[in-house]
Amino acid sequence: MPPDISGKWILETNDRLEDYMKALNIDFATRKIALALSQTKLITQDGDKFTIKTCSTFRNYEISFTVGVEFDEHTVGLDNRHVKSLIKWEGDELVCTQTGQKANRGWKHWIQEEKLYLELTCEDAVCLQVFKKKE
Ligand code: VLZ
Protein backbone atom coordinates (compact mmCIF):
# COMPACT_ATOMS: atom_id res chain seq x y z
CA MET A 1 0.00 0.00 0.00
CA PRO A 2 1.38 3.42 -0.90
CA PRO A 3 1.40 6.02 1.88
CA ASP A 4 -1.54 8.36 2.39
CA ILE A 5 -0.47 11.94 1.67
CA SER A 6 -4.00 13.34 1.53
CA GLY A 7 -5.14 16.23 3.67
CA LYS A 8 -4.57 19.88 4.31
CA TRP A 9 -0.93 20.79 4.82
CA ILE A 10 0.55 24.12 5.91
CA LEU A 11 4.01 25.25 4.82
CA GLU A 12 6.48 25.29 7.70
CA THR A 13 9.88 25.67 6.04
CA ASN A 14 10.87 26.67 2.54
CA ASP A 15 14.51 26.22 1.58
CA ARG A 16 15.98 27.65 -1.68
CA LEU A 17 12.63 28.41 -3.32
CA GLU A 18 14.28 31.44 -4.89
CA ASP A 19 16.88 29.26 -6.66
CA TYR A 20 14.09 27.08 -8.05
CA MET A 21 12.10 30.09 -9.25
CA LYS A 22 15.21 31.62 -10.86
CA ALA A 23 15.89 28.36 -12.69
CA LEU A 24 12.33 28.62 -14.04
CA ASN A 25 13.00 32.24 -15.14
CA ILE A 26 10.23 33.57 -12.90
CA ASP A 27 10.56 37.36 -12.79
CA PHE A 28 11.93 39.32 -9.84
CA ALA A 29 8.64 40.83 -8.66
CA THR A 30 6.81 37.50 -8.70
CA ARG A 31 9.71 35.83 -6.87
CA LYS A 32 9.64 38.40 -4.08
CA ILE A 33 5.90 37.97 -3.61
CA ALA A 34 6.10 34.17 -3.74
CA LEU A 35 8.92 34.09 -1.17
CA ALA A 36 6.87 36.05 1.35
CA LEU A 37 3.82 33.80 1.07
CA SER A 38 2.51 31.06 3.16
CA GLN A 39 1.33 28.09 1.12
CA THR A 40 -1.19 25.41 1.80
CA LYS A 41 -1.38 22.07 -0.01
CA LEU A 42 -4.77 20.43 -0.33
CA ILE A 43 -4.30 16.86 -1.48
CA THR A 44 -6.98 14.35 -2.31
CA GLN A 45 -6.01 10.77 -3.04
CA ASP A 46 -8.38 8.09 -4.29
CA GLY A 47 -6.38 5.02 -5.21
CA ASP A 48 -4.17 6.12 -8.13
CA LYS A 49 -6.02 9.40 -8.67
CA PHE A 50 -4.77 12.59 -7.09
CA THR A 51 -5.56 16.28 -6.99
CA ILE A 52 -2.94 18.60 -5.54
CA LYS A 53 -3.90 22.23 -4.95
CA THR A 54 -1.18 24.65 -3.97
CA CYS A 55 -2.93 27.63 -2.42
CA SER A 56 -1.80 31.07 -1.34
CA THR A 57 -3.29 34.53 -0.97
CA PHE A 58 -1.54 35.51 -4.22
CA ARG A 59 -2.23 32.63 -6.58
CA ASN A 60 -3.41 29.04 -6.61
CA TYR A 61 -2.12 26.18 -8.70
CA GLU A 62 -3.87 22.85 -9.20
CA ILE A 63 -3.11 19.57 -10.91
CA SER A 64 -5.04 16.33 -11.19
CA PHE A 65 -3.44 13.11 -12.36
CA THR A 66 -3.43 9.35 -12.29
CA VAL A 67 -0.24 7.63 -11.18
CA GLY A 68 1.57 6.15 -14.20
CA VAL A 69 -0.41 8.13 -16.81
CA GLU A 70 1.50 10.93 -18.56
CA PHE A 71 -0.40 14.18 -19.02
CA ASP A 72 0.07 17.64 -20.50
CA GLU A 73 0.73 20.15 -17.75
CA HIS A 74 0.52 23.88 -18.37
CA THR A 75 2.09 25.65 -15.42
CA VAL A 76 -0.26 28.62 -15.49
CA GLY A 77 0.70 31.30 -13.00
CA LEU A 78 4.06 29.64 -12.28
CA ASP A 79 6.43 29.77 -15.29
CA ASN A 80 3.61 29.27 -17.83
CA ARG A 81 5.38 26.49 -19.71
CA HIS A 82 4.01 23.32 -21.23
CA VAL A 83 5.54 20.09 -19.97
CA LYS A 84 4.74 16.38 -20.13
CA SER A 85 4.32 15.16 -16.60
CA LEU A 86 4.52 11.59 -15.35
CA ILE A 87 4.07 10.70 -11.72
CA LYS A 88 5.00 7.36 -10.21
CA TRP A 89 5.51 5.80 -6.82
CA GLU A 90 9.17 5.01 -6.20
CA GLY A 91 8.93 3.09 -2.97
CA ASP A 92 7.17 5.47 -0.59
CA GLU A 93 8.02 8.58 -2.64
CA LEU A 94 5.61 10.10 -5.14
CA VAL A 95 7.91 11.21 -7.95
CA CYS A 96 7.06 13.54 -10.85
CA THR A 97 9.14 14.00 -13.98
CA GLN A 98 8.30 17.12 -16.01
CA THR A 99 9.73 16.80 -19.50
CA GLY A 100 10.07 19.91 -21.64
CA GLN A 101 12.30 22.89 -22.22
CA LYS A 102 13.96 22.73 -18.81
CA ALA A 103 16.40 19.95 -17.93
CA ASN A 104 16.11 17.87 -14.78
CA ARG A 105 12.68 19.22 -13.87
CA GLY A 106 10.36 17.52 -11.44
CA TRP A 107 9.32 17.08 -7.82
CA LYS A 108 8.85 14.44 -5.16
CA HIS A 109 6.63 14.12 -2.14
CA TRP A 110 7.14 11.89 0.86
CA ILE A 111 6.07 11.65 4.49
CA GLN A 112 8.52 11.63 7.35
CA GLU A 113 7.62 11.93 11.03
CA GLU A 114 4.09 13.10 10.18
CA LYS A 115 5.39 15.94 8.01
CA LEU A 116 4.86 16.20 4.26
CA TYR A 117 8.05 16.90 2.32
CA LEU A 118 8.29 18.35 -1.18
CA GLU A 119 11.49 18.60 -3.17
CA LEU A 120 11.17 20.77 -6.29
CA THR A 121 13.96 20.48 -8.87
CA CYS A 122 14.85 22.41 -12.01
CA GLU A 123 18.29 22.24 -13.64
CA ASP A 124 20.72 22.47 -10.69
CA ALA A 125 18.26 24.14 -8.31
CA VAL A 126 16.64 22.12 -5.53
CA CYS A 127 14.02 23.58 -3.19
CA LEU A 128 12.89 21.71 -0.10
CA GLN A 129 9.55 22.45 1.51
CA VAL A 130 8.19 20.90 4.69
CA PHE A 131 4.49 20.99 5.58
CA LYS A 132 2.70 20.30 8.82
CA LYS A 133 -0.70 18.65 8.84
CA LYS A 134 -3.65 20.85 9.67
CA GLU A 135 -6.03 18.98 11.96
O1 VLZ B 1 3.60 21.52 -6.63
O2 VLZ B 1 4.89 22.17 -8.33
O3 VLZ B 1 2.92 19.50 -4.86
O4 VLZ B 1 1.71 20.92 -8.56
C1 VLZ B 1 6.17 28.11 -5.77
C2 VLZ B 1 5.33 29.22 -6.29
C3 VLZ B 1 6.26 26.92 -6.67
C4 VLZ B 1 4.73 30.00 -5.18
C5 VLZ B 1 5.06 26.05 -6.50
C6 VLZ B 1 3.74 31.04 -5.63
C7 VLZ B 1 5.19 24.76 -7.27
C8 VLZ B 1 2.44 30.57 -6.18
C9 VLZ B 1 4.20 23.81 -6.74
C10 VLZ B 1 1.63 29.70 -5.29
C11 VLZ B 1 0.70 28.84 -6.08
C12 VLZ B 1 4.30 22.43 -7.34
C13 VLZ B 1 3.48 20.20 -7.12
C14 VLZ B 1 3.74 19.27 -5.96
C15 VLZ B 1 2.05 20.00 -7.61
PDB file of C-alpha atoms and ligand atoms in Angstrom:
ATOM      1  CA  MET A   1       0.000   0.000   0.000  1.00  0.00           C
ATOM      2  CA  PRO A   2       1.380   3.424  -0.899  1.00  0.00           C
ATOM      3  CA  PRO A   3       1.398   6.016   1.880  1.00  0.00           C
ATOM      4  CA  ASP A   4      -1.543   8.357   2.391  1.00  0.00           C
ATOM      5  CA  ILE A   5      -0.469  11.937   1.667  1.00  0.00           C
ATOM      6  CA  SER A   6      -3.998  13.336   1.535  1.00  0.00           C
ATOM      7  CA  GLY A   7      -5.141  16.231   3.669  1.00  0.00           C
ATOM      8  CA  LYS A   8      -4.566  19.879   4.308  1.00  0.00           C
ATOM      9  CA  TRP A   9      -0.930  20.785   4.818  1.00  0.00           C
ATOM     10  CA  ILE A  10       0.547  24.122   5.911  1.00  0.00           C
ATOM     11  CA  LEU A  11       4.011  25.246   4.819  1.00  0.00           C
ATOM     12  CA  GLU A  12       6.482  25.288   7.696  1.00  0.00           C
ATOM     13  CA  THR A  13       9.876  25.666   6.038  1.00  0.00           C
ATOM     14  CA  ASN A  14      10.870  26.672   2.541  1.00  0.00           C
ATOM     15  CA  ASP A  15      14.508  26.222   1.581  1.00  0.00           C
ATOM     16  CA  ARG A  16      15.979  27.646  -1.678  1.00  0.00           C
ATOM     17  CA  LEU A  17      12.632  28.408  -3.319  1.00  0.00           C
ATOM     18  CA  GLU A  18      14.276  31.441  -4.885  1.00  0.00           C
ATOM     19  CA  ASP A  19      16.879  29.261  -6.665  1.00  0.00           C
ATOM     20  CA  TYR A  20      14.093  27.081  -8.049  1.00  0.00           C
ATOM     21  CA  MET A  21      12.098  30.092  -9.253  1.00  0.00           C
ATOM     22  CA  LYS A  22      15.209  31.620 -10.855  1.00  0.00           C
ATOM     23  CA  ALA A  23      15.887  28.365 -12.693  1.00  0.00           C
ATOM     24  CA  LEU A  24      12.332  28.622 -14.044  1.00  0.00           C
ATOM     25  CA  ASN A  25      13.004  32.242 -15.138  1.00  0.00           C
ATOM     26  CA  ILE A  26      10.226  33.574 -12.902  1.00  0.00           C
ATOM     27  CA  ASP A  27      10.558  37.355 -12.790  1.00  0.00           C
ATOM     28  CA  PHE A  28      11.929  39.323  -9.839  1.00  0.00           C
ATOM     29  CA  ALA A  29       8.640  40.831  -8.659  1.00  0.00           C
ATOM     30  CA  THR A  30       6.814  37.503  -8.699  1.00  0.00           C
ATOM     31  CA  ARG A  31       9.710  35.828  -6.874  1.00  0.00           C
ATOM     32  CA  LYS A  32       9.643  38.403  -4.081  1.00  0.00           C
ATOM     33  CA  ILE A  33       5.904  37.974  -3.608  1.00  0.00           C
ATOM     34  CA  ALA A  34       6.100  34.174  -3.741  1.00  0.00           C
ATOM     35  CA  LEU A  35       8.916  34.089  -1.170  1.00  0.00           C
ATOM     36  CA  ALA A  36       6.874  36.054   1.346  1.00  0.00           C
ATOM     37  CA  LEU A  37       3.825  33.805   1.066  1.00  0.00           C
ATOM     38  CA  SER A  38       2.515  31.055   3.156  1.00  0.00           C
ATOM     39  CA  GLN A  39       1.333  28.094   1.115  1.00  0.00           C
ATOM     40  CA  THR A  40      -1.194  25.406   1.796  1.00  0.00           C
ATOM     41  CA  LYS A  41      -1.383  22.068  -0.007  1.00  0.00           C
ATOM     42  CA  LEU A  42      -4.774  20.427  -0.327  1.00  0.00           C
ATOM     43  CA  ILE A  43      -4.303  16.861  -1.479  1.00  0.00           C
ATOM     44  CA  THR A  44      -6.981  14.347  -2.313  1.00  0.00           C
ATOM     45  CA  GLN A  45      -6.012  10.775  -3.036  1.00  0.00           C
ATOM     46  CA  ASP A  46      -8.382   8.091  -4.287  1.00  0.00           C
ATOM     47  CA  GLY A  47      -6.378   5.018  -5.215  1.00  0.00           C
ATOM     48  CA  ASP A  48      -4.174   6.117  -8.135  1.00  0.00           C
ATOM     49  CA  LYS A  49      -6.023   9.404  -8.671  1.00  0.00           C
ATOM     50  CA  PHE A  50      -4.772  12.595  -7.091  1.00  0.00           C
ATOM     51  CA  THR A  51      -5.563  16.276  -6.989  1.00  0.00           C
ATOM     52  CA  ILE A  52      -2.936  18.604  -5.541  1.00  0.00           C
ATOM     53  CA  LYS A  53      -3.901  22.227  -4.952  1.00  0.00           C
ATOM     54  CA  THR A  54      -1.175  24.650  -3.966  1.00  0.00           C
ATOM     55  CA  CYS A  55      -2.935  27.629  -2.425  1.00  0.00           C
ATOM     56  CA  SER A  56      -1.802  31.069  -1.339  1.00  0.00           C
ATOM     57  CA  THR A  57      -3.286  34.530  -0.966  1.00  0.00           C
ATOM     58  CA  PHE A  58      -1.540  35.514  -4.217  1.00  0.00           C
ATOM     59  CA  ARG A  59      -2.233  32.633  -6.577  1.00  0.00           C
ATOM     60  CA  ASN A  60      -3.412  29.041  -6.611  1.00  0.00           C
ATOM     61  CA  TYR A  61      -2.121  26.184  -8.702  1.00  0.00           C
ATOM     62  CA  GLU A  62      -3.873  22.853  -9.195  1.00  0.00           C
ATOM     63  CA  ILE A  63      -3.107  19.566 -10.911  1.00  0.00           C
ATOM     64  CA  SER A  64      -5.040  16.328 -11.186  1.00  0.00           C
ATOM     65  CA  PHE A  65      -3.443  13.108 -12.361  1.00  0.00           C
ATOM     66  CA  THR A  66      -3.434   9.351 -12.292  1.00  0.00           C
ATOM     67  CA  VAL A  67      -0.240   7.634 -11.184  1.00  0.00           C
ATOM     68  CA  GLY A  68       1.574   6.155 -14.202  1.00  0.00           C
ATOM     69  CA  VAL A  69      -0.406   8.135 -16.805  1.00  0.00           C
ATOM     70  CA  GLU A  70       1.504  10.928 -18.557  1.00  0.00           C
ATOM     71  CA  PHE A  71      -0.404  14.183 -19.022  1.00  0.00           C
ATOM     72  CA  ASP A  72       0.075  17.645 -20.501  1.00  0.00           C
ATOM     73  CA  GLU A  73       0.733  20.147 -17.748  1.00  0.00           C
ATOM     74  CA  HIS A  74       0.523  23.877 -18.371  1.00  0.00           C
ATOM     75  CA  THR A  75       2.086  25.647 -15.419  1.00  0.00           C
ATOM     76  CA  VAL A  76      -0.260  28.624 -15.493  1.00  0.00           C
ATOM     77  CA  GLY A  77       0.700  31.305 -12.998  1.00  0.00           C
ATOM     78  CA  LEU A  78       4.057  29.642 -12.284  1.00  0.00           C
ATOM     79  CA  ASP A  79       6.432  29.774 -15.291  1.00  0.00           C
ATOM     80  CA  ASN A  80       3.607  29.273 -17.829  1.00  0.00           C
ATOM     81  CA  ARG A  81       5.384  26.487 -19.712  1.00  0.00           C
ATOM     82  CA  HIS A  82       4.007  23.318 -21.228  1.00  0.00           C
ATOM     83  CA  VAL A  83       5.540  20.093 -19.969  1.00  0.00           C
ATOM     84  CA  LYS A  84       4.740  16.383 -20.135  1.00  0.00           C
ATOM     85  CA  SER A  85       4.323  15.158 -16.596  1.00  0.00           C
ATOM     86  CA  LEU A  86       4.516  11.593 -15.352  1.00  0.00           C
ATOM     87  CA  ILE A  87       4.067  10.702 -11.715  1.00  0.00           C
ATOM     88  CA  LYS A  88       5.000   7.362 -10.208  1.00  0.00           C
ATOM     89  CA  TRP A  89       5.506   5.796  -6.823  1.00  0.00           C
ATOM     90  CA  GLU A  90       9.165   5.011  -6.201  1.00  0.00           C
ATOM     91  CA  GLY A  91       8.929   3.086  -2.972  1.00  0.00           C
ATOM     92  CA  ASP A  92       7.174   5.470  -0.588  1.00  0.00           C
ATOM     93  CA  GLU A  93       8.020   8.575  -2.643  1.00  0.00           C
ATOM     94  CA  LEU A  94       5.608  10.101  -5.139  1.00  0.00           C
ATOM     95  CA  VAL A  95       7.911  11.206  -7.948  1.00  0.00           C
ATOM     96  CA  CYS A  96       7.055  13.535 -10.846  1.00  0.00           C
ATOM     97  CA  THR A  97       9.141  13.997 -13.984  1.00  0.00           C
ATOM     98  CA  GLN A  98       8.300  17.124 -16.014  1.00  0.00           C
ATOM     99  CA  THR A  99       9.734  16.798 -19.502  1.00  0.00           C
ATOM    100  CA  GLY A 100      10.066  19.915 -21.639  1.00  0.00           C
ATOM    101  CA  GLN A 101      12.295  22.889 -22.220  1.00  0.00           C
ATOM    102  CA  LYS A 102      13.964  22.728 -18.809  1.00  0.00           C
ATOM    103  CA  ALA A 103      16.403  19.951 -17.926  1.00  0.00           C
ATOM    104  CA  ASN A 104      16.110  17.872 -14.778  1.00  0.00           C
ATOM    105  CA  ARG A 105      12.684  19.219 -13.875  1.00  0.00           C
ATOM    106  CA  GLY A 106      10.355  17.523 -11.439  1.00  0.00           C
ATOM    107  CA  TRP A 107       9.320  17.076  -7.820  1.00  0.00           C
ATOM    108  CA  LYS A 108       8.854  14.435  -5.156  1.00  0.00           C
ATOM    109  CA  HIS A 109       6.629  14.118  -2.141  1.00  0.00           C
ATOM    110  CA  TRP A 110       7.140  11.890   0.860  1.00  0.00           C
ATOM    111  CA  ILE A 111       6.065  11.652   4.491  1.00  0.00           C
ATOM    112  CA  GLN A 112       8.524  11.632   7.350  1.00  0.00           C
ATOM    113  CA  GLU A 113       7.622  11.931  11.032  1.00  0.00           C
ATOM    114  CA  GLU A 114       4.087  13.096  10.181  1.00  0.00           C
ATOM    115  CA  LYS A 115       5.391  15.939   8.005  1.00  0.00           C
ATOM    116  CA  LEU A 116       4.858  16.205   4.259  1.00  0.00           C
ATOM    117  CA  TYR A 117       8.046  16.900   2.320  1.00  0.00           C
ATOM    118  CA  LEU A 118       8.289  18.352  -1.176  1.00  0.00           C
ATOM    119  CA  GLU A 119      11.487  18.602  -3.171  1.00  0.00           C
ATOM    120  CA  LEU A 120      11.168  20.771  -6.292  1.00  0.00           C
ATOM    121  CA  THR A 121      13.963  20.482  -8.868  1.00  0.00           C
ATOM    122  CA  CYS A 122      14.854  22.409 -12.010  1.00  0.00           C
ATOM    123  CA  GLU A 123      18.293  22.236 -13.638  1.00  0.00           C
ATOM    124  CA  ASP A 124      20.724  22.466 -10.693  1.00  0.00           C
ATOM    125  CA  ALA A 125      18.261  24.142  -8.315  1.00  0.00           C
ATOM    126  CA  VAL A 126      16.639  22.123  -5.530  1.00  0.00           C
ATOM    127  CA  CYS A 127      14.016  23.582  -3.192  1.00  0.00           C
ATOM    128  CA  LEU A 128      12.893  21.706  -0.097  1.00  0.00           C
ATOM    129  CA  GLN A 129       9.552  22.455   1.514  1.00  0.00           C
ATOM    130  CA  VAL A 130       8.193  20.901   4.692  1.00  0.00           C
ATOM    131  CA  PHE A 131       4.489  20.986   5.583  1.00  0.00           C
ATOM    132  CA  LYS A 132       2.698  20.301   8.821  1.00  0.00           C
ATOM    133  CA  LYS A 133      -0.701  18.646   8.844  1.00  0.00           C
ATOM    134  CA  LYS A 134      -3.646  20.850   9.669  1.00  0.00           C
ATOM    135  CA  GLU A 135      -6.027  18.985  11.963  1.00  0.00           C
TER     136      GLU A 135
HETATM  137  O1  VLZ B   1       3.600  21.516  -6.634  1.00  0.00           O
HETATM  138  O2  VLZ B   1       4.887  22.175  -8.333  1.00  0.00           O
HETATM  139  O3  VLZ B   1       2.917  19.504  -4.863  1.00  0.00           O
HETATM  140  O4  VLZ B   1       1.706  20.920  -8.560  1.00  0.00           O
HETATM  141  C1  VLZ B   1       6.169  28.110  -5.772  1.00  0.00           C
HETATM  142  C2  VLZ B   1       5.334  29.218  -6.293  1.00  0.00           C
HETATM  143  C3  VLZ B   1       6.264  26.919  -6.670  1.00  0.00           C
HETATM  144  C4  VLZ B   1       4.726  29.997  -5.180  1.00  0.00           C
HETATM  145  C5  VLZ B   1       5.064  26.046  -6.498  1.00  0.00           C
HETATM  146  C6  VLZ B   1       3.737  31.041  -5.627  1.00  0.00           C
HETATM  147  C7  VLZ B   1       5.189  24.762  -7.270  1.00  0.00           C
HETATM  148  C8  VLZ B   1       2.439  30.573  -6.182  1.00  0.00           C
HETATM  149  C9  VLZ B   1       4.204  23.808  -6.743  1.00  0.00           C
HETATM  150  C10 VLZ B   1       1.628  29.704  -5.286  1.00  0.00           C
HETATM  151  C11 VLZ B   1       0.699  28.838  -6.083  1.00  0.00           C
HETATM  152  C12 VLZ B   1       4.301  22.434  -7.338  1.00  0.00           C
HETATM  153  C13 VLZ B   1       3.483  20.202  -7.118  1.00  0.00           C
HETATM  154  C14 VLZ B   1       3.740  19.267  -5.959  1.00  0.00           C
HETATM  155  C15 VLZ B   1       2.053  19.996  -7.613  1.00  0.00           C
END
